[in-house]
Amino acid sequence: MDENNQLLGEARIMGVWLRKIIQDNQGNVFVYGAFNERQAHIGKDVILADSISSSGTSFYYSGHFLIKLNDKNCTPPSINDVPHHPFNRIICPDQVFQLDAGPGFVDYEWSNGSKTQKIEVSELNRYTVKVKDKNNCISYSSPISILHKENSSVHNLCLITYENDKQIIYGTLNFDYSTKNYKIYKIDKATGDTVDVLFEDYKNYLNVQFVDENSTPSTKAYLYSISKVDTCGLESPVSVAHKPILLKIRKEGTSNLLEWEPYEGMDIHSYHIYKGTDKGKMRLVDSIGVSVLIYVDTNLDSLFHYQVKANKKLFCYLGSSNYFGTTSSNIVVDEAYVPTIVEATEMDINADLFPNPAHDILTIQLPEQKQVTIVLKNLLGEVLYKTSGNQNKFEIPMQNFKQGLYVISIDYGVERKQFKIIKH
């Protein structure tokens, strides 16, 4: 009977033991029990004994039954309008999430003891809600589990290479769409100190190329490692560190000796030596094993640039059938090849260059007024400044040039002389 004394169901029992009354999540009520007669009448059903046991001359019939007493069409609640089946919700560790059992019920009872339609949760737990409608039909929701977002997995570097006088950092493809940004750590290997942290926003799974604008590849090679930060602010573990090739050159008698610090962080096959009179047009001249970190060049009939490259054993796939795996060192030049004074003819040209070292203005004083061309070059042979005129005094602006060594060429047409100057 219900609270209004309305009949919900009945059981006609004969030689029966009631074990329990069961209510499912749809509000249906069942009676479960056992009997020892040959048969039992339960409601409109007749249940026969399902086994016989004996004790001496007596026989005992035993059976079990499960009868539904009421059959009401209860509507189970759907938490947050999710279809009626178990599901998980992943939230940030410090996030508060609202669970809503929906309107239309007179009573709510959550598994955490709350009695309201909506509750706010932040703890890891499994939640259900029991509801009762205006017809006193009781029903249960499917469970929802609240899980905390875990740290993302490690994001690996592909390689680091030299390009346009900067270090370029390539990562592998990243299909973790919860990534908000990357953190690239720049580490001094000698001290282990992090000297810089580069932040790059996540754009898409293909965009994993970064430039260290503060890098000086010809001076020092740093270790680089990468991590990713998700939308919860959780940072993944840091990747294995990579260190690019650092190439240096020095003179050994009449030969050029190339030495380099090896690439660290990936397996490579061999090192490849490139050489050329123009740093934009270098060609492969030799390949050596990974255990050799030195190369001697005896063919020095011109001013040469050098670069060392290496290939990964396993290339990185960067999308659109683009496999990437070549790393390049910085470019070095045979500075010793540039003489202090180079004369185009045997005729001498007297000229005073002052101050040397120069600061803002370099003055060139000639012994007499003539038509002359003045050219300023760096040690790579690149023309930085050029002027001409029929006069005996020229002033070269030096304010915008970096500190270092430069070459001044004074050309009378049939006579030419070069001078080395220093910019402070």
Short mmCIF file of C-alpha atoms in Angstrom, two decimals:
data_model
loop_
_atom_site.label_atom_id
_atom_site.label_comp_id
_atom_site.label_asym_id
_atom_site.label_seq_id
_atom_site.Cartn_x
_atom_site.Cartn_y
_atom_site.Cartn_z
CA MET A 1 0.00 0.00 0.00
CA ASP A 2 1.13 3.57 -0.58
CA GLU A 3 0.76 6.48 1.83
CA ASN A 4 -2.81 7.00 0.56
CA ASN A 5 -3.67 3.34 1.23
CA GLN A 6 -3.81 2.59 -2.46
CA LEU A 7 -2.95 -0.99 -3.38
CA LEU A 8 0.40 -1.20 -5.16
CA GLY A 9 0.55 -5.01 -5.37
CA GLU A 10 -0.22 -8.20 -3.47
CA ALA A 11 1.29 -11.61 -2.81
CA ARG A 12 -0.66 -14.72 -1.84
CA ILE A 13 1.85 -16.69 0.14
CA MET A 14 1.69 -20.39 1.08
CA GLY A 15 4.70 -22.01 2.72
CA VAL A 16 6.91 -19.14 1.70
CA TRP A 17 9.78 -17.26 3.31
CA LEU A 18 10.22 -13.62 2.32
CA ARG A 19 13.89 -12.80 1.94
CA LYS A 20 13.89 -9.16 0.84
CA ILE A 21 12.01 -6.40 -0.94
CA ILE A 22 13.94 -4.86 -3.83
CA GLN A 23 13.45 -1.54 -5.62
CA ASP A 24 15.27 -0.91 -8.90
CA ASN A 25 16.35 2.45 -10.34
CA GLN A 26 13.06 2.69 -12.25
CA GLY A 27 10.98 2.57 -9.07
CA ASN A 28 9.77 -1.03 -9.54
CA VAL A 29 9.31 -3.09 -6.36
CA PHE A 30 10.09 -6.82 -6.22
CA VAL A 31 9.64 -9.48 -3.54
CA TYR A 32 12.33 -12.13 -3.34
CA GLY A 33 11.97 -15.29 -1.26
CA ALA A 34 11.93 -19.09 -1.00
CA PHE A 35 9.36 -21.83 -0.33
CA ASN A 36 9.38 -25.50 0.68
CA GLU A 37 5.99 -26.59 -0.57
CA ARG A 38 5.38 -28.31 -3.88
CA GLN A 39 4.07 -25.01 -5.21
CA ALA A 40 3.43 -21.45 -4.11
CA HIS A 41 0.90 -18.87 -5.29
CA ILE A 42 2.41 -15.41 -5.62
CA GLY A 43 -0.08 -12.92 -6.99
CA LYS A 44 -1.45 -14.45 -10.17
CA ASP A 45 1.60 -16.66 -10.59
CA VAL A 46 2.09 -20.23 -9.50
CA ILE A 47 5.70 -21.24 -8.93
CA LEU A 48 6.71 -24.90 -8.76
CA ALA A 49 9.49 -26.19 -6.56
CA ASP A 50 12.76 -26.33 -8.43
CA SER A 51 14.53 -28.94 -6.30
CA ILE A 52 13.82 -31.79 -3.90
CA SER A 53 15.91 -32.82 -0.91
CA SER A 54 15.36 -35.69 1.53
CA SER A 55 16.03 -36.35 5.19
CA GLY A 56 15.37 -39.95 6.11
CA THR A 57 11.83 -40.66 4.94
CA SER A 58 10.86 -36.99 4.54
CA PHE A 59 11.12 -35.04 1.31
CA TYR A 60 11.53 -31.27 1.16
CA TYR A 61 10.63 -29.21 -1.87
CA SER A 62 12.55 -25.98 -2.23
CA GLY A 63 12.32 -23.15 -4.71
CA HIS A 64 12.95 -19.43 -5.10
CA PHE A 65 10.85 -16.68 -6.54
CA LEU A 66 11.12 -13.04 -7.63
CA ILE A 67 7.80 -11.25 -8.20
CA LYS A 68 7.21 -7.64 -9.23
CA LEU A 69 4.67 -5.99 -6.93
CA ASN A 70 4.25 -2.65 -8.66
CA ASP A 71 5.05 -1.40 -12.10
CA LYS A 72 5.21 2.37 -12.31
CA ASN A 73 6.62 4.35 -15.21
CA CYS A 74 9.20 6.44 -13.35
CA THR A 75 11.34 8.92 -15.25
CA PRO A 76 14.96 8.65 -14.07
CA PRO A 77 16.88 11.91 -13.71
CA SER A 78 19.52 12.78 -16.30
CA ILE A 79 22.37 14.68 -14.70
CA ASN A 80 23.26 17.72 -16.82
CA ASP A 81 20.94 16.40 -19.57
CA VAL A 82 23.36 13.60 -20.35
CA PRO A 83 21.61 10.46 -21.68
CA HIS A 84 20.89 7.90 -19.00
CA HIS A 85 24.15 6.01 -18.79
CA PRO A 86 27.32 6.33 -16.68
CA PHE A 87 29.81 8.96 -17.79
CA ASN A 88 32.91 10.78 -16.62
CA ARG A 89 33.62 14.49 -16.38
CA ILE A 90 37.25 15.63 -16.33
CA ILE A 91 37.84 18.96 -14.63
CA CYS A 92 40.86 21.02 -13.61
CA PRO A 93 42.14 20.30 -10.07
CA ASP A 94 40.94 23.69 -8.78
CA GLN A 95 37.73 23.80 -10.84
CA VAL A 96 34.22 23.72 -9.37
CA PHE A 97 31.68 21.88 -11.52
CA GLN A 98 27.90 21.98 -11.24
CA LEU A 99 25.74 18.86 -11.39
CA ASP A 100 22.05 19.38 -12.17
CA ALA A 101 19.49 16.58 -11.71
CA GLY A 102 16.91 18.57 -13.66
CA PRO A 103 13.52 20.02 -12.67
CA GLY A 104 10.22 18.23 -12.11
CA PHE A 105 10.93 16.28 -8.91
CA VAL A 106 9.71 16.97 -5.39
CA ASP A 107 12.67 15.42 -3.56
CA TYR A 108 16.37 15.13 -4.38
CA GLU A 109 18.97 13.15 -2.51
CA TRP A 110 22.54 13.10 -3.81
CA SER A 111 25.08 10.49 -2.86
CA ASN A 112 27.02 13.15 -0.93
CA GLY A 113 23.92 13.95 1.17
CA SER A 114 22.82 17.14 -0.60
CA LYS A 115 19.06 17.66 -0.95
CA THR A 116 18.96 20.22 -3.78
CA GLN A 117 18.41 19.98 -7.51
CA LYS A 118 21.91 21.31 -8.23
CA ILE A 119 25.18 20.73 -6.43
CA GLU A 120 28.70 22.03 -6.98
CA VAL A 121 31.53 19.53 -6.80
CA SER A 122 35.30 19.73 -7.04
CA GLU A 123 36.44 16.54 -5.34
CA LEU A 124 37.23 13.31 -7.10
CA ASN A 125 34.20 11.14 -6.52
CA ARG A 126 31.35 9.15 -8.04
CA TYR A 127 27.98 10.89 -7.79
CA THR A 128 24.38 9.66 -8.16
CA VAL A 129 21.05 11.24 -7.28
CA LYS A 130 17.81 9.69 -6.00
CA VAL A 131 14.64 11.58 -6.88
CA LYS A 132 10.94 11.30 -6.11
CA ASP A 133 8.23 12.75 -8.30
CA LYS A 134 4.76 14.02 -7.32
CA ASN A 135 3.37 10.50 -7.69
CA ASN A 136 5.86 9.27 -5.11
CA CYS A 137 7.70 7.37 -7.79
CA ILE A 138 11.33 6.98 -6.77
CA SER A 139 14.09 6.72 -9.33
CA TYR A 140 17.87 6.85 -9.50
CA SER A 141 20.27 8.45 -11.94
CA SER A 142 23.16 6.76 -13.61
CA PRO A 143 26.46 7.58 -11.90
CA ILE A 144 28.78 10.38 -12.94
CA SER A 145 32.45 10.27 -11.99
CA ILE A 146 34.37 13.50 -11.46
CA LEU A 147 38.02 13.10 -12.47
CA HIS A 148 40.84 15.60 -12.28
CA LYS A 149 42.79 16.49 -15.42
CA GLU A 150 46.17 14.81 -15.32
CA ASN A 151 49.43 16.28 -16.55
CA SER A 152 49.92 15.91 -20.28
CA SER A 153 52.46 13.44 -21.60
CA VAL A 154 55.97 14.50 -22.58
CA HIS A 155 56.26 16.44 -25.83
CA ASN A 156 59.51 15.63 -27.60
CA LEU A 157 61.84 17.77 -29.65
CA CYS A 158 62.62 16.75 -33.21
CA LEU A 159 65.88 18.66 -33.56
CA ILE A 160 67.55 22.07 -33.37
CA THR A 161 69.25 23.64 -36.36
CA TYR A 162 70.91 26.85 -37.56
CA GLU A 163 69.13 29.21 -39.91
CA ASN A 164 69.60 32.94 -40.62
CA ASP A 165 72.07 33.30 -37.74
CA LYS A 166 69.52 31.96 -35.21
CA GLN A 167 68.73 28.64 -33.59
CA ILE A 168 65.51 27.06 -34.88
CA ILE A 169 63.78 24.57 -32.58
CA TYR A 170 61.55 21.89 -34.12
CA GLY A 171 59.17 19.83 -32.01
CA THR A 172 57.31 16.68 -33.00
CA LEU A 173 53.63 16.79 -34.00
CA ASN A 174 51.32 17.52 -31.08
CA PHE A 175 47.80 16.09 -31.19
CA ASP A 176 47.08 17.05 -27.56
CA TYR A 177 44.42 19.70 -28.19
CA SER A 178 44.28 20.62 -24.50
CA THR A 179 47.67 22.30 -24.98
CA LYS A 180 47.56 26.06 -24.38
CA ASN A 181 51.22 26.92 -24.85
CA TYR A 182 54.75 25.54 -24.95
CA LYS A 183 57.67 26.37 -22.67
CA ILE A 184 61.12 26.04 -24.21
CA TYR A 185 63.90 25.95 -21.63
CA LYS A 186 67.33 27.29 -22.60
CA ILE A 187 70.00 25.81 -20.35
CA ASP A 188 73.70 26.48 -19.89
CA LYS A 189 75.24 23.01 -19.99
CA ALA A 190 78.32 24.01 -17.98
CA THR A 191 76.34 25.32 -15.00
CA GLY A 192 72.99 23.59 -15.46
CA ASP A 193 71.27 26.96 -15.04
CA THR A 194 68.19 27.90 -17.06
CA VAL A 195 69.17 31.17 -18.73
CA ASP A 196 65.89 31.78 -20.56
CA VAL A 197 62.37 30.38 -20.98
CA LEU A 198 60.59 30.92 -24.28
CA PHE A 199 56.78 30.85 -24.34
CA GLU A 200 54.98 29.93 -27.55
CA ASP A 201 51.21 29.61 -28.00
CA TYR A 202 49.74 26.38 -29.30
CA LYS A 203 48.30 27.00 -32.78
CA ASN A 204 47.75 23.57 -34.30
CA TYR A 205 49.30 20.13 -34.24
CA LEU A 206 51.60 20.98 -37.18
CA ASN A 207 52.94 24.29 -35.87
CA VAL A 208 55.88 23.14 -33.76
CA GLN A 209 58.64 25.44 -35.01
CA PHE A 210 60.19 28.08 -32.75
CA VAL A 211 62.99 30.65 -33.15
CA ASP A 212 65.33 31.68 -30.36
CA GLU A 213 65.73 35.34 -31.28
CA ASN A 214 68.34 35.79 -28.53
CA SER A 215 70.54 32.94 -29.71
CA THR A 216 74.15 33.46 -30.81
CA PRO A 217 74.91 30.19 -32.62
CA SER A 218 78.47 31.19 -33.58
CA THR A 219 79.41 31.91 -29.97
CA LYS A 220 77.79 29.32 -27.73
CA ALA A 221 75.50 26.31 -28.02
CA TYR A 222 72.86 25.87 -25.32
CA LEU A 223 70.75 22.92 -24.30
CA TYR A 224 67.06 23.20 -25.18
CA SER A 225 64.14 21.20 -23.81
CA ILE A 226 60.39 21.64 -24.17
CA SER A 227 57.21 21.12 -22.16
CA LYS A 228 53.56 21.87 -22.83
CA VAL A 229 51.07 23.62 -20.57
CA ASP A 230 47.39 22.67 -20.84
CA THR A 231 44.26 24.78 -20.36
CA CYS A 232 44.26 23.87 -16.65
CA GLY A 233 47.73 25.36 -16.27
CA LEU A 234 49.27 21.93 -15.72
CA GLU A 235 52.76 21.54 -17.17
CA SER A 236 53.89 18.27 -18.70
CA PRO A 237 57.24 16.69 -17.86
CA VAL A 238 60.17 18.30 -19.67
CA SER A 239 61.52 16.57 -22.77
CA VAL A 240 65.00 15.22 -23.31
CA ALA A 241 67.34 18.17 -23.92
CA HIS A 242 68.96 18.81 -27.30
CA LYS A 243 72.13 20.80 -28.00
CA PRO A 244 73.02 21.89 -31.55
CA ILE A 245 76.40 21.61 -33.26
CA LEU A 246 78.85 24.44 -32.49
CA LEU A 247 81.53 24.79 -35.17
CA LYS A 248 84.84 26.60 -34.70
CA ILE A 249 87.82 27.21 -36.99
CA ARG A 250 91.50 27.87 -36.37
CA LYS A 251 94.69 27.98 -38.36
CA GLU A 252 97.16 25.08 -38.24
CA GLY A 253 100.17 26.08 -40.34
CA THR A 254 98.83 26.45 -43.88
CA SER A 255 95.67 24.44 -43.16
CA ASN A 256 92.26 25.23 -41.72
CA LEU A 257 91.32 23.10 -38.73
CA LEU A 258 87.59 22.65 -38.11
CA GLU A 259 86.46 21.50 -34.67
CA TRP A 260 82.91 21.15 -33.39
CA GLU A 261 80.91 20.23 -30.36
CA PRO A 262 78.68 17.25 -31.24
CA TYR A 263 74.91 17.33 -31.45
CA GLU A 264 73.29 16.04 -28.26
CA GLY A 265 69.83 14.58 -27.79
CA MET A 266 69.41 12.36 -30.86
CA ASP A 267 71.15 9.55 -32.74
CA ILE A 268 72.86 10.56 -35.98
CA HIS A 269 74.57 8.62 -38.78
CA SER A 270 77.55 10.84 -39.64
CA TYR A 271 78.77 14.40 -40.01
CA HIS A 272 78.90 16.11 -43.42
CA ILE A 273 81.39 18.89 -44.21
CA TYR A 274 80.25 21.73 -46.48
CA LYS A 275 82.53 24.35 -48.00
CA GLY A 276 82.18 27.32 -50.34
CA THR A 277 83.45 30.77 -51.28
CA ASP A 278 79.91 32.05 -50.69
CA LYS A 279 78.00 31.00 -47.58
CA GLY A 280 74.87 30.71 -49.69
CA LYS A 281 76.48 28.31 -52.18
CA MET A 282 78.35 25.67 -50.24
CA ARG A 283 78.83 22.11 -51.42
CA LEU A 284 79.46 18.79 -49.69
CA VAL A 285 83.19 17.97 -49.63
CA ASP A 286 83.40 15.09 -47.14
CA SER A 287 81.51 12.86 -44.67
CA ILE A 288 83.00 11.42 -41.49
CA GLY A 289 81.88 9.19 -38.63
CA VAL A 290 80.11 10.41 -35.54
CA SER A 291 83.13 9.74 -33.33
CA VAL A 292 85.28 12.21 -35.29
CA LEU A 293 84.84 15.86 -34.32
CA ILE A 294 87.65 17.41 -36.34
CA TYR A 295 88.38 18.09 -40.01
CA VAL A 296 91.50 19.50 -41.72
CA ASP A 297 91.27 21.44 -45.00
CA THR A 298 94.53 21.96 -46.90
CA ASN A 299 93.02 23.38 -50.10
CA LEU A 300 93.04 27.09 -49.30
CA ASP A 301 93.19 28.87 -52.65
CA SER A 302 90.41 31.27 -51.70
CA LEU A 303 88.39 32.65 -48.81
CA PHE A 304 86.18 29.77 -47.66
CA HIS A 305 83.08 29.37 -45.52
CA TYR A 306 82.41 26.09 -43.70
CA GLN A 307 79.41 24.35 -42.17
CA VAL A 308 78.83 20.92 -40.59
CA LYS A 309 75.52 19.05 -41.00
CA ALA A 310 74.15 15.78 -39.63
CA ASN A 311 71.07 13.61 -40.22
CA LYS A 312 68.85 11.89 -37.66
CA LYS A 313 68.58 8.12 -37.89
CA LEU A 314 64.79 8.49 -37.63
CA PHE A 315 63.35 11.56 -39.34
CA CYS A 316 60.48 13.56 -37.84
CA TYR A 317 57.18 13.72 -39.70
CA LEU A 318 55.96 17.31 -39.80
CA GLY A 319 52.85 16.76 -41.91
CA SER A 320 52.05 17.01 -45.64
CA SER A 321 54.57 14.22 -46.41
CA ASN A 322 57.33 16.44 -44.99
CA TYR A 323 59.98 14.40 -43.21
CA PHE A 324 62.58 16.47 -41.43
CA GLY A 325 65.84 15.34 -39.92
CA THR A 326 68.84 17.48 -40.94
CA THR A 327 70.57 19.70 -38.43
CA SER A 328 73.13 22.35 -39.41
CA SER A 329 75.89 24.04 -37.45
CA ASN A 330 76.74 27.71 -37.52
CA ILE A 331 78.82 28.95 -40.47
CA VAL A 332 82.47 29.87 -39.96
CA VAL A 333 84.86 31.70 -42.29
CA ASP A 334 88.62 31.56 -42.74
CA GLU A 335 89.31 35.02 -41.33
CA ALA A 336 93.05 34.43 -41.41
CA TYR A 337 92.89 34.35 -45.21
CA VAL A 338 92.21 38.12 -45.33
CA PRO A 339 95.63 39.80 -45.38
CA THR A 340 96.40 42.92 -43.45
CA ILE A 341 97.41 44.70 -46.67
CA VAL A 342 96.61 43.47 -50.16
CA GLU A 343 97.90 45.39 -53.18
CA ALA A 344 96.47 45.04 -56.64
CA THR A 345 99.62 46.45 -58.27
CA GLU A 346 103.19 47.04 -57.26
CA MET A 347 102.49 50.78 -57.09
CA ASP A 348 102.20 52.11 -53.57
CA ILE A 349 99.30 54.19 -52.35
CA ASN A 350 99.89 56.41 -49.38
CA ALA A 351 96.83 57.03 -47.23
CA ASP A 352 96.13 57.88 -43.63
CA LEU A 353 93.15 56.22 -41.91
CA PHE A 354 92.18 57.63 -38.52
CA PRO A 355 91.13 56.99 -35.90
CA ASN A 356 91.88 53.30 -36.04
CA PRO A 357 90.16 51.77 -34.08
CA ALA A 358 87.24 53.86 -35.33
CA HIS A 359 84.12 54.84 -33.44
CA ASP A 360 81.58 57.00 -35.26
CA ILE A 361 83.52 58.42 -38.20
CA LEU A 362 86.52 56.98 -40.03
CA THR A 363 88.55 59.61 -41.93
CA ILE A 364 90.63 58.71 -44.99
CA GLN A 365 93.26 61.32 -45.98
CA LEU A 366 94.95 60.91 -49.39
CA PRO A 367 98.19 62.70 -50.43
CA GLU A 368 96.54 64.35 -53.44
CA GLN A 369 93.17 64.93 -55.01
CA LYS A 370 92.22 62.20 -57.48
CA GLN A 371 89.18 60.28 -58.70
CA VAL A 372 88.96 57.40 -56.23
CA THR A 373 86.50 54.72 -55.09
CA ILE A 374 86.27 53.71 -51.42
CA VAL A 375 84.68 50.37 -50.46
CA LEU A 376 84.06 49.02 -46.93
CA LYS A 377 83.62 45.24 -46.55
CA ASN A 378 83.26 42.78 -43.70
CA LEU A 379 85.40 39.66 -43.45
CA LEU A 380 82.83 37.68 -45.40
CA GLY A 381 83.47 39.93 -48.39
CA GLU A 382 80.07 41.62 -48.18
CA VAL A 383 80.03 45.28 -49.28
CA LEU A 384 78.70 47.44 -46.46
CA TYR A 385 79.49 50.93 -47.78
CA LYS A 386 80.72 52.41 -51.06
CA THR A 387 81.52 55.96 -52.18
CA SER A 388 83.56 57.69 -54.89
CA GLY A 389 84.70 61.18 -55.79
CA ASN A 390 87.49 63.44 -57.04
CA GLN A 391 88.88 64.54 -53.71
CA ASN A 392 91.63 63.77 -51.21
CA LYS A 393 89.56 63.36 -48.06
CA PHE A 394 86.68 60.99 -47.28
CA GLU A 395 84.63 60.36 -44.14
CA ILE A 396 83.06 56.94 -43.62
CA PRO A 397 80.10 56.70 -41.17
CA MET A 398 80.68 53.77 -38.79
CA GLN A 399 77.87 54.31 -36.26
CA ASN A 400 75.61 51.54 -37.55
CA PHE A 401 78.26 48.84 -37.82
CA LYS A 402 78.96 46.22 -35.17
CA GLN A 403 82.25 46.02 -33.34
CA GLY A 404 84.80 43.97 -35.21
CA LEU A 405 87.29 43.83 -38.05
CA TYR A 406 86.61 45.42 -41.48
CA VAL A 407 88.50 45.91 -44.74
CA ILE A 408 88.77 49.28 -46.56
CA SER A 409 89.60 49.17 -50.27
CA ILE A 410 90.97 52.34 -51.95
CA ASP A 411 90.84 52.04 -55.73
CA TYR A 412 92.41 54.56 -58.17
CA GLY A 413 91.47 52.43 -61.15
CA VAL A 414 94.93 51.09 -61.97
CA GLU A 415 96.04 50.99 -58.38
CA ARG A 416 94.27 49.48 -55.39
CA LYS A 417 95.20 49.04 -51.78
CA GLN A 418 93.38 47.40 -48.86
CA PHE A 419 93.61 48.26 -45.19
CA LYS A 420 92.28 46.46 -42.16
CA ILE A 421 90.45 48.63 -39.63
CA ILE A 422 88.80 47.94 -36.30
CA LYS A 423 85.41 49.27 -35.21
CA HIS A 424 84.98 49.81 -31.46
#
